[in-house]
Structure formats: structure tokens, C-alpha cells
């Protein structure tokens, strides 16, 4: 029910964008497009346009020197699992690539919420798991479950891989982990989860050996993706060049994130991007505090730390709600701390919970509207 409600909130945000676009057309004297066309364009915007090109055309056969953001070959910067899965669904589902891509994410978003619940149940039990699923569904970063983005696929696979590791089901952990690291580059943080499992199982030689093998296998999705994109373009390492040239991506090791936060503090209303960066960092800080207090399993801690480090390191696209969403421990641990440590009186707990749910719901709708209106970069 929480997931259904969250998707309605995202549609409300996209509907606000549709109203704004319709009014723009009217003021410009142009014919007004149907509302559903605006909603679809909003949900397929930003990275969705690049993924759609992969669904329809595949990866480029060559990438020109000094490739730019405005060239179609820049789609070589994106990983294959989500668009290839959408291509398969497009074969059997009528309506074209956009319907397949949005339909895949609608289903995988629910799977991701359920997978986070399974992970929380493995760590803390059913009561925490139920609350975790509500929080993940309503978290503002979950707007990507309704857009043509790959976070729904990655989160479902990563949470599943972590759960399989905790249950010592190594073959499943390896399969899910390889698919995750072929979905998004920040999923390579699963390697650190596998390394943490080696430390946890250091007294059990057999299980430690299984954990070591799994840790080695997990990044293979990333490696195979580099091979696939390079093979198609006849240029090994082309993914890194596209990231550098077309997307102007580099490393700042947290300096850019710090600068964004300072700029937000100096002028809080100047930039939605800076505000979202600051809110994301605050969420991460609270999540890390809760992970320490709840003594979260080292594998989940290691994975989350890896995702957070990769989130804060870039010089351009730094902390974002969708990156916080896939740093799953940041969301799980505060919920576990709240459920297991009732510091607040019972008669006040429900009020606090309703405030949090209300804030997340408002943030989810606002995030969709802001990104749809291109007020910030997702």
C-alpha cells in the first residue's frame, strides 16, 4: 500500500510539471499537448532519453574524439542491464520502448522495496522490515522507481545480493551481484561487502573461502560492461573517455560536495541542486550515526560506505537523493534504531512517525516536480 501511495505522489509531481508545460505552450501560442504526453515526457527525461537510445539502437559502433553531451554516442556512458531488460520487455509489451522502460521500473521498484524489507528482516526481524519498506517506498529518492532510471534495478539486485550473503547462499549472491555491477558502476561497492564477509567468517575456513570467491566474482559485471561497450565501439576503455569528455566527470574527493553545502548555507534559496545536496548529506550523516548505534552487519556497513564514498567523490554529480536511496544501510539503520529503541513516549511516537511520513511524501512529490521542471539535475 505504501508503494502504491508513493507512485501516486510521483504522478502528482509529474502532473504539476504537465500543468506548467501546458501553460507555457498556451502563453507561447502553441497547440497544447495532452497531459499524458507531458507526464510521459517527464518520466522519460534526463537519463531516460539516453537509456531509450540504447534500447532502440544499442551501444555505438564508434565514439568520435572529443565526444560531447550533445552527441548520441555519449550513451556509451550508461550500463546495459536495465536497457537490455527493457528491450526484452519491449518485444512482448505493446506501446513502444518508453512503455516497456517505465513498466519495468514500476515492477522493479516494488521488487526493490520488497528486497530491502527482506534484508531488514534478516538483520532485525519482521517489525523493522515492515517499517523499512514504508520508508524506502516514500523516500524522496524513490522518484526514480517511476522514471527511466536504473536505480530500481540496482537496488533490487544489490539488496538481494546482500541478503544472500547474510544467508551464506553464495551462488545466488554472486549472480545477483554480477548483475548489479553491470547495472550501475556504484554497485561495485558490493565487493567491499564480500570482503567484510571474509572478515566476519574468518574462523570458518570453508565459508571464508566461499566469501572470498564471491567477493572476487562480484565486480565482474563492471568488467564485462567495460568489455561490451569497448567491443562495440572497437575501443577498449571508451567508457572512461566518454565519462571524461562528454560528461565532464572527474574526482574531487568530497571538495565539490563541501562547496555545494557551503553555498547552500550562504544562500539557502539560490539553488535547488545545492539544497538537495545538503539534504542528502544530512541523511547520510544520520544514517551513519544510526548504523554505528545499531551495530549493523559489517557487510551492509561496508557496502553502504562504498556507495557513499563513490557518491561524494565526483566533481560534478555529487550527493543526490537517488544515490542515497541505493546506499541502503543509510535508510535501514535509522528505522531499526527507532523501532528497537523507544526513547520517545508511546503517545508521541505516532506523531513523530506521521511527521516523517508527511515530510517524505512532500519531498517525493516536490523532487519529481523540481526534476521534471529541470530545476535541478537528478
Short mmCIF file of C-alpha atoms in Angstrom, two decimals:
data_model
loop_
_atom_site.label_atom_id
_atom_site.label_comp_id
_atom_site.label_asym_id
_atom_site.label_seq_id
_atom_site.Cartn_x
_atom_site.Cartn_y
_atom_site.Cartn_z
CA UNK A 1 0.00 0.00 0.00
CA UNK A 2 2.85 2.38 0.78
CA UNK A 3 4.39 1.67 -2.62
CA UNK A 4 1.11 2.36 -4.41
CA UNK A 5 0.73 5.60 -2.46
CA UNK A 6 4.28 6.62 -3.33
CA UNK A 7 3.66 6.11 -7.05
CA UNK A 8 0.54 8.28 -6.82
CA UNK A 9 2.64 11.02 -5.21
CA UNK A 10 5.15 10.80 -8.06
CA UNK A 11 2.33 11.10 -10.58
CA UNK A 12 1.08 14.19 -8.76
CA UNK A 13 4.54 15.71 -9.11
CA UNK A 14 4.64 14.81 -12.81
CA UNK A 15 1.11 16.23 -13.15
CA UNK A 16 2.29 19.56 -11.76
CA UNK A 17 5.01 19.57 -14.40
CA UNK A 18 2.37 18.81 -17.07
CA UNK A 19 0.27 21.78 -15.94
CA UNK A 20 3.30 24.08 -16.08
CA UNK A 21 4.27 22.86 -19.55
CA UNK A 22 0.71 23.26 -20.82
CA UNK A 23 0.62 26.85 -19.58
CA UNK A 24 3.96 27.54 -21.25
CA UNK A 25 2.55 26.31 -24.55
CA UNK A 26 -0.56 28.41 -24.13
CA UNK A 27 1.42 31.58 -23.39
CA UNK A 28 3.64 30.91 -26.41
CA UNK A 29 0.60 30.46 -28.66
CA UNK A 30 1.39 26.83 -29.45
CA UNK A 31 -1.01 23.91 -29.56
CA UNK A 32 -1.34 22.24 -26.18
CA UNK A 33 -0.20 18.65 -25.96
CA UNK A 34 -2.29 16.14 -23.98
CA UNK A 35 -1.46 15.93 -20.29
CA UNK A 36 -0.40 12.29 -20.57
CA UNK A 37 2.17 13.24 -23.20
CA UNK A 38 3.71 15.72 -20.78
CA UNK A 39 3.70 13.14 -17.98
CA UNK A 40 5.37 10.57 -20.20
CA UNK A 41 7.99 13.10 -21.35
CA UNK A 42 8.71 13.98 -17.72
CA UNK A 43 9.16 10.36 -16.67
CA UNK A 44 11.40 9.70 -19.69
CA UNK A 45 13.53 12.82 -19.25
CA UNK A 46 17.16 13.22 -18.21
CA UNK A 47 18.95 9.82 -18.22
CA UNK A 48 15.81 8.17 -19.57
CA UNK A 49 16.47 9.67 -23.00
CA UNK A 50 19.92 8.05 -23.10
CA UNK A 51 18.64 4.68 -21.93
CA UNK A 52 15.92 4.82 -24.59
CA UNK A 53 18.58 5.26 -27.27
CA UNK A 54 20.31 2.11 -26.02
CA UNK A 55 17.00 0.23 -26.07
CA UNK A 56 16.33 1.25 -29.68
CA UNK A 57 19.83 1.45 -31.17
CA UNK A 58 22.16 -0.42 -28.82
CA UNK A 59 25.63 0.86 -27.98
CA UNK A 60 27.51 2.97 -30.56
CA UNK A 61 29.79 1.25 -33.08
CA UNK A 62 32.31 4.05 -32.69
CA UNK A 63 32.78 7.11 -30.48
CA UNK A 64 34.34 10.22 -32.06
CA UNK A 65 37.22 12.04 -30.45
CA UNK A 66 36.21 14.83 -28.07
CA UNK A 67 32.68 13.45 -27.84
CA UNK A 68 30.20 15.86 -26.26
CA UNK A 69 26.98 15.63 -24.31
CA UNK A 70 25.08 16.63 -27.46
CA UNK A 71 26.23 13.61 -29.48
CA UNK A 72 24.26 10.37 -29.49
CA UNK A 73 27.48 8.41 -28.89
CA UNK A 74 27.51 9.76 -25.34
CA UNK A 75 25.09 6.94 -24.48
CA UNK A 76 28.19 4.76 -24.09
CA UNK A 77 28.39 6.14 -20.54
CA UNK A 78 25.43 4.00 -19.38
CA UNK A 79 25.41 0.39 -18.20
CA UNK A 80 23.48 -2.37 -20.01
CA UNK A 81 21.29 -4.44 -17.67
CA UNK A 82 18.35 -2.02 -17.37
CA UNK A 83 18.12 -1.03 -21.07
CA UNK A 84 18.67 -4.60 -22.28
CA UNK A 85 15.97 -5.87 -19.93
CA UNK A 86 13.66 -3.13 -21.22
CA UNK A 87 14.46 -4.18 -24.79
CA UNK A 88 13.35 -7.72 -23.98
CA UNK A 89 10.11 -6.48 -22.45
CA UNK A 90 9.53 -4.17 -25.42
CA UNK A 91 9.33 -7.24 -27.66
CA UNK A 92 6.26 -8.58 -25.83
CA UNK A 93 4.70 -5.41 -24.39
CA UNK A 94 2.84 -3.06 -26.75
CA UNK A 95 3.35 0.68 -26.61
CA UNK A 96 6.98 1.13 -27.57
CA UNK A 97 10.25 1.42 -25.65
CA UNK A 98 9.05 4.08 -23.21
CA UNK A 99 6.15 1.92 -22.01
CA UNK A 100 8.50 -1.04 -21.58
CA UNK A 101 11.09 1.03 -19.70
CA UNK A 102 8.58 2.64 -17.34
CA UNK A 103 6.75 -0.65 -16.85
CA UNK A 104 9.99 -2.44 -15.94
CA UNK A 105 10.80 0.21 -13.36
CA UNK A 106 7.31 0.18 -11.87
CA UNK A 107 7.66 -3.56 -11.19
CA UNK A 108 11.32 -3.46 -10.18
CA UNK A 109 10.64 -0.55 -7.84
CA UNK A 110 8.25 -2.77 -5.92
CA UNK A 111 10.81 -5.60 -6.02
CA UNK A 112 13.46 -3.21 -4.65
CA UNK A 113 11.20 -2.20 -1.75
CA UNK A 114 10.46 -5.86 -1.03
CA UNK A 115 14.18 -6.77 -1.25
CA UNK A 116 15.04 -4.04 1.26
CA UNK A 117 12.38 -5.49 3.54
CA UNK A 118 13.91 -8.96 3.18
CA UNK A 119 17.33 -7.56 4.07
CA UNK A 120 15.92 -5.73 7.10
CA UNK A 121 14.08 -8.87 8.23
CA UNK A 122 17.32 -10.83 8.01
CA UNK A 123 19.04 -8.22 10.18
CA UNK A 124 16.38 -7.21 12.70
CA UNK A 125 13.09 -9.08 12.24
CA UNK A 126 9.65 -8.56 10.78
CA UNK A 127 8.63 -5.37 12.62
CA UNK A 128 11.65 -3.45 11.39
CA UNK A 129 11.22 -4.89 7.90
CA UNK A 130 7.67 -3.58 7.61
CA UNK A 131 8.73 -0.08 8.63
CA UNK A 132 11.75 -0.19 6.31
CA UNK A 133 9.58 -0.94 3.30
CA UNK A 134 7.37 2.08 4.02
CA UNK A 135 10.40 4.35 4.39
CA UNK A 136 12.10 3.11 1.21
CA UNK A 137 8.88 3.44 -0.80
CA UNK A 138 8.27 7.03 0.36
CA UNK A 139 11.87 8.25 0.48
CA UNK A 140 12.18 11.25 -1.90
CA UNK A 141 14.88 9.47 -3.92
CA UNK A 142 12.38 6.78 -4.87
CA UNK A 143 11.03 9.04 -7.63
CA UNK A 144 13.45 7.04 -9.84
CA UNK A 145 11.20 3.99 -9.46
CA UNK A 146 8.78 5.78 -11.78
CA UNK A 147 11.35 7.27 -14.18
CA UNK A 148 13.50 5.55 -16.80
CA UNK A 149 16.49 5.26 -14.46
CA UNK A 150 18.48 2.19 -13.42
CA UNK A 151 18.39 2.62 -9.62
CA UNK A 152 15.35 0.37 -9.20
CA UNK A 153 17.18 -2.48 -10.93
CA UNK A 154 20.38 -1.89 -8.99
CA UNK A 155 18.69 -1.62 -5.58
CA UNK A 156 16.67 -4.80 -6.12
CA UNK A 157 19.79 -6.71 -7.14
CA UNK A 158 22.11 -5.21 -4.51
CA UNK A 159 19.69 -5.72 -1.61
CA UNK A 160 19.10 -9.27 -2.85
CA UNK A 161 22.84 -9.95 -3.07
CA UNK A 162 23.40 -8.65 0.46
CA UNK A 163 20.58 -10.83 1.80
CA UNK A 164 22.04 -13.88 0.06
CA UNK A 165 25.46 -13.13 1.60
CA UNK A 166 23.98 -12.95 5.08
CA UNK A 167 22.30 -16.31 4.47
CA UNK A 168 25.56 -17.78 3.08
CA UNK A 169 23.87 -18.55 -0.24
CA UNK A 170 26.98 -17.69 -2.21
CA UNK A 171 25.95 -18.71 -5.72
CA UNK A 172 22.85 -16.50 -5.60
CA UNK A 173 24.86 -13.67 -4.07
CA UNK A 174 27.36 -13.90 -6.92
CA UNK A 175 24.71 -13.97 -9.65
CA UNK A 176 22.74 -11.05 -8.24
CA UNK A 177 25.93 -9.11 -7.50
CA UNK A 178 27.32 -9.52 -11.03
CA UNK A 179 24.03 -8.30 -12.48
CA UNK A 180 24.06 -5.35 -10.07
CA UNK A 181 27.59 -4.30 -11.05
CA UNK A 182 26.50 -4.47 -14.70
CA UNK A 183 23.60 -2.15 -13.90
CA UNK A 184 25.36 0.81 -12.28
CA UNK A 185 29.04 1.50 -11.57
CA UNK A 186 28.46 2.33 -7.88
CA UNK A 187 27.27 -1.26 -7.33
CA UNK A 188 30.96 -2.26 -7.23
CA UNK A 189 30.64 -1.37 -3.54
CA UNK A 190 29.31 -4.93 -3.22
CA UNK A 191 32.94 -6.05 -3.44
CA UNK A 192 33.55 -4.47 -0.03
CA UNK A 193 30.53 -6.32 1.33
CA UNK A 194 32.11 -9.57 0.15
CA UNK A 195 35.42 -8.58 1.75
CA UNK A 196 33.60 -7.81 5.01
CA UNK A 197 32.00 -11.27 4.90
CA UNK A 198 35.51 -12.76 4.69
CA UNK A 199 36.38 -10.96 7.93
CA UNK A 200 33.12 -11.98 9.65
CA UNK A 201 33.71 -15.64 8.70
CA UNK A 202 37.45 -15.62 9.41
CA UNK A 203 37.15 -18.55 11.86
CA UNK A 204 35.27 -20.76 9.37
CA UNK A 205 37.71 -21.71 6.61
CA UNK A 206 35.10 -23.18 4.26
CA UNK A 207 32.69 -20.26 4.48
CA UNK A 208 35.55 -17.77 4.31
CA UNK A 209 36.68 -19.41 1.07
CA UNK A 210 33.17 -19.10 -0.37
CA UNK A 211 33.03 -15.44 0.70
CA UNK A 212 36.42 -14.75 -0.92
CA UNK A 213 35.36 -16.33 -4.20
CA UNK A 214 32.11 -14.37 -4.16
CA UNK A 215 33.97 -11.12 -3.47
CA UNK A 216 36.22 -11.73 -6.47
CA UNK A 217 33.28 -12.53 -8.74
CA UNK A 218 31.05 -9.59 -7.72
CA UNK A 219 32.84 -6.83 -9.73
CA UNK A 220 32.79 -8.95 -12.90
CA UNK A 221 29.61 -7.20 -14.04
CA UNK A 222 31.56 -3.95 -14.18
CA UNK A 223 34.42 -5.64 -16.04
CA UNK A 224 32.09 -7.31 -18.56
CA UNK A 225 30.31 -4.00 -19.15
CA UNK A 226 33.63 -2.33 -19.98
CA UNK A 227 34.37 -5.15 -22.41
CA UNK A 228 30.91 -4.95 -24.04
CA UNK A 229 30.94 -1.18 -24.57
CA UNK A 230 34.59 -1.21 -25.69
CA UNK A 231 34.00 -4.14 -28.05
CA UNK A 232 31.00 -2.44 -29.67
CA UNK A 233 32.94 0.80 -30.13
CA UNK A 234 36.17 -1.01 -31.07
CA UNK A 235 37.95 0.97 -28.36
CA UNK A 236 38.92 -0.57 -25.00
CA UNK A 237 38.27 1.81 -22.12
CA UNK A 238 35.93 4.01 -24.14
CA UNK A 239 33.52 4.24 -21.18
CA UNK A 240 36.08 6.17 -19.16
CA UNK A 241 36.78 8.52 -22.08
CA UNK A 242 33.08 9.24 -22.56
CA UNK A 243 32.69 9.93 -18.87
CA UNK A 244 35.58 12.38 -19.02
CA UNK A 245 34.83 14.12 -22.31
CA UNK A 246 31.04 14.07 -22.68
CA UNK A 247 30.02 14.22 -19.06
CA UNK A 248 32.96 16.22 -17.70
CA UNK A 249 33.23 13.75 -14.84
CA UNK A 250 36.22 13.73 -12.55
CA UNK A 251 37.16 13.30 -8.91
CA UNK A 252 37.11 15.96 -6.22
CA UNK A 253 37.23 13.59 -3.21
CA UNK A 254 34.42 15.45 -1.46
CA UNK A 255 35.60 19.00 -2.20
CA UNK A 256 32.74 19.67 -4.64
CA UNK A 257 30.19 18.33 -2.16
CA UNK A 258 31.61 20.55 0.57
CA UNK A 259 31.48 23.58 -1.71
CA UNK A 260 27.84 22.90 -2.59
CA UNK A 261 26.92 22.70 1.09
CA UNK A 262 28.72 25.97 1.88
CA UNK A 263 26.93 27.67 -1.00
CA UNK A 264 23.62 26.35 0.34
CA UNK A 265 24.33 27.67 3.83
CA UNK A 266 25.27 31.09 2.45
CA UNK A 267 22.13 31.33 0.31
CA UNK A 268 19.64 28.50 1.02
CA UNK A 269 17.11 29.58 -1.64
CA UNK A 270 19.53 30.14 -4.51
CA UNK A 271 19.73 26.63 -5.94
CA UNK A 272 17.53 23.53 -5.63
CA UNK A 273 20.57 21.42 -6.53
CA UNK A 274 22.54 22.77 -3.58
CA UNK A 275 19.56 22.25 -1.26
CA UNK A 276 19.15 18.64 -2.38
CA UNK A 277 22.87 18.03 -1.94
CA UNK A 278 22.75 19.38 1.62
CA UNK A 279 19.66 17.31 2.46
CA UNK A 280 21.30 14.19 1.04
CA UNK A 281 24.45 14.71 3.09
CA UNK A 282 22.40 15.25 6.27
CA UNK A 283 20.53 12.00 5.56
CA UNK A 284 23.84 10.17 5.10
CA UNK A 285 25.24 11.58 8.38
CA UNK A 286 22.13 10.49 10.29
CA UNK A 287 22.28 7.10 8.61
CA UNK A 288 25.93 6.54 9.50
CA UNK A 289 25.22 7.50 13.11
CA UNK A 290 22.35 5.00 13.19
CA UNK A 291 24.48 2.27 11.59
CA UNK A 292 27.02 2.68 14.36
CA UNK A 293 24.36 2.73 17.08
CA UNK A 294 22.57 -0.34 15.75
CA UNK A 295 25.84 -2.17 15.06
CA UNK A 296 24.64 -3.03 11.59
CA UNK A 297 26.17 -6.10 9.97
CA UNK A 298 29.69 -5.34 8.65
CA UNK A 299 28.75 -6.43 5.11
CA UNK A 300 25.91 -3.89 4.91
CA UNK A 301 28.13 -1.26 6.53
CA UNK A 302 30.92 -1.89 4.01
CA UNK A 303 28.56 -1.76 1.02
CA UNK A 304 26.94 1.44 2.26
CA UNK A 305 30.28 3.08 2.96
CA UNK A 306 31.41 2.20 -0.55
CA UNK A 307 28.32 3.70 -2.17
CA UNK A 308 28.61 6.85 -0.04
CA UNK A 309 32.30 7.25 -0.91
CA UNK A 310 31.52 6.91 -4.62
CA UNK A 311 28.65 9.38 -4.22
CA UNK A 312 30.77 12.08 -2.56
CA UNK A 313 33.86 11.69 -4.75
CA UNK A 314 32.80 13.08 -8.17
CA UNK A 315 33.48 16.67 -9.15
CA UNK A 316 30.15 17.21 -10.92
CA UNK A 317 27.22 14.97 -9.93
CA UNK A 318 27.71 14.56 -6.18
CA UNK A 319 25.21 13.74 -3.40
CA UNK A 320 21.70 13.17 -4.74
CA UNK A 321 18.56 11.58 -3.24
CA UNK A 322 18.72 8.71 -5.74
CA UNK A 323 22.28 7.90 -4.69
CA UNK A 324 21.26 7.92 -1.03
CA UNK A 325 18.44 5.53 -1.91
CA UNK A 326 20.84 2.81 -3.12
CA UNK A 327 23.11 3.31 -0.08
CA UNK A 328 20.65 1.00 1.60
CA UNK A 329 22.14 0.94 5.12
CA UNK A 330 21.60 4.70 5.44
CA UNK A 331 17.83 4.12 5.27
CA UNK A 332 17.63 0.81 7.13
CA UNK A 333 19.61 1.71 10.24
CA UNK A 334 17.61 4.77 11.42
CA UNK A 335 14.40 2.76 11.10
CA UNK A 336 15.89 -0.11 13.10
CA UNK A 337 17.13 2.28 15.79
CA UNK A 338 13.71 3.92 16.03
CA UNK A 339 11.77 0.65 16.28
CA UNK A 340 14.14 -1.05 18.71
CA UNK A 341 14.88 1.94 20.98
CA UNK A 342 11.65 3.65 22.03
CA UNK A 343 13.23 6.73 23.62
CA UNK A 344 10.14 8.77 22.81
CA UNK A 345 6.98 8.23 24.84
CA UNK A 346 4.43 5.99 23.17
CA UNK A 347 1.84 8.77 22.84
CA UNK A 348 4.34 10.90 20.93
CA UNK A 349 5.85 8.20 18.71
CA UNK A 350 2.94 8.13 16.28
CA UNK A 351 3.13 11.90 15.86
CA UNK A 352 6.84 11.72 15.05
CA UNK A 353 6.25 8.90 12.58
CA UNK A 354 3.45 10.82 10.86
CA UNK A 355 5.66 13.90 10.57
CA UNK A 356 8.43 11.83 8.96
CA UNK A 357 5.98 10.14 6.57
CA UNK A 358 4.47 13.52 5.69
CA UNK A 359 7.88 15.09 5.10
CA UNK A 360 8.98 12.18 2.91
CA UNK A 361 5.72 12.30 0.96
CA UNK A 362 6.01 16.03 0.35
CA UNK A 363 9.67 15.62 -0.57
CA UNK A 364 8.85 12.85 -3.03
CA UNK A 365 6.26 14.96 -4.85
CA UNK A 366 8.48 18.05 -4.77
CA UNK A 367 11.50 16.13 -6.06
CA UNK A 368 9.55 14.86 -9.03
CA UNK A 369 8.26 18.35 -9.78
CA UNK A 370 11.67 20.01 -9.44
CA UNK A 371 13.41 17.47 -11.64
CA UNK A 372 10.58 17.46 -14.17
CA UNK A 373 10.79 21.25 -14.46
CA UNK A 374 14.58 20.94 -14.82
CA UNK A 375 15.13 22.98 -11.70
CA UNK A 376 17.88 20.60 -10.57
CA UNK A 377 19.92 17.74 -12.01
CA UNK A 378 18.63 14.34 -10.77
#
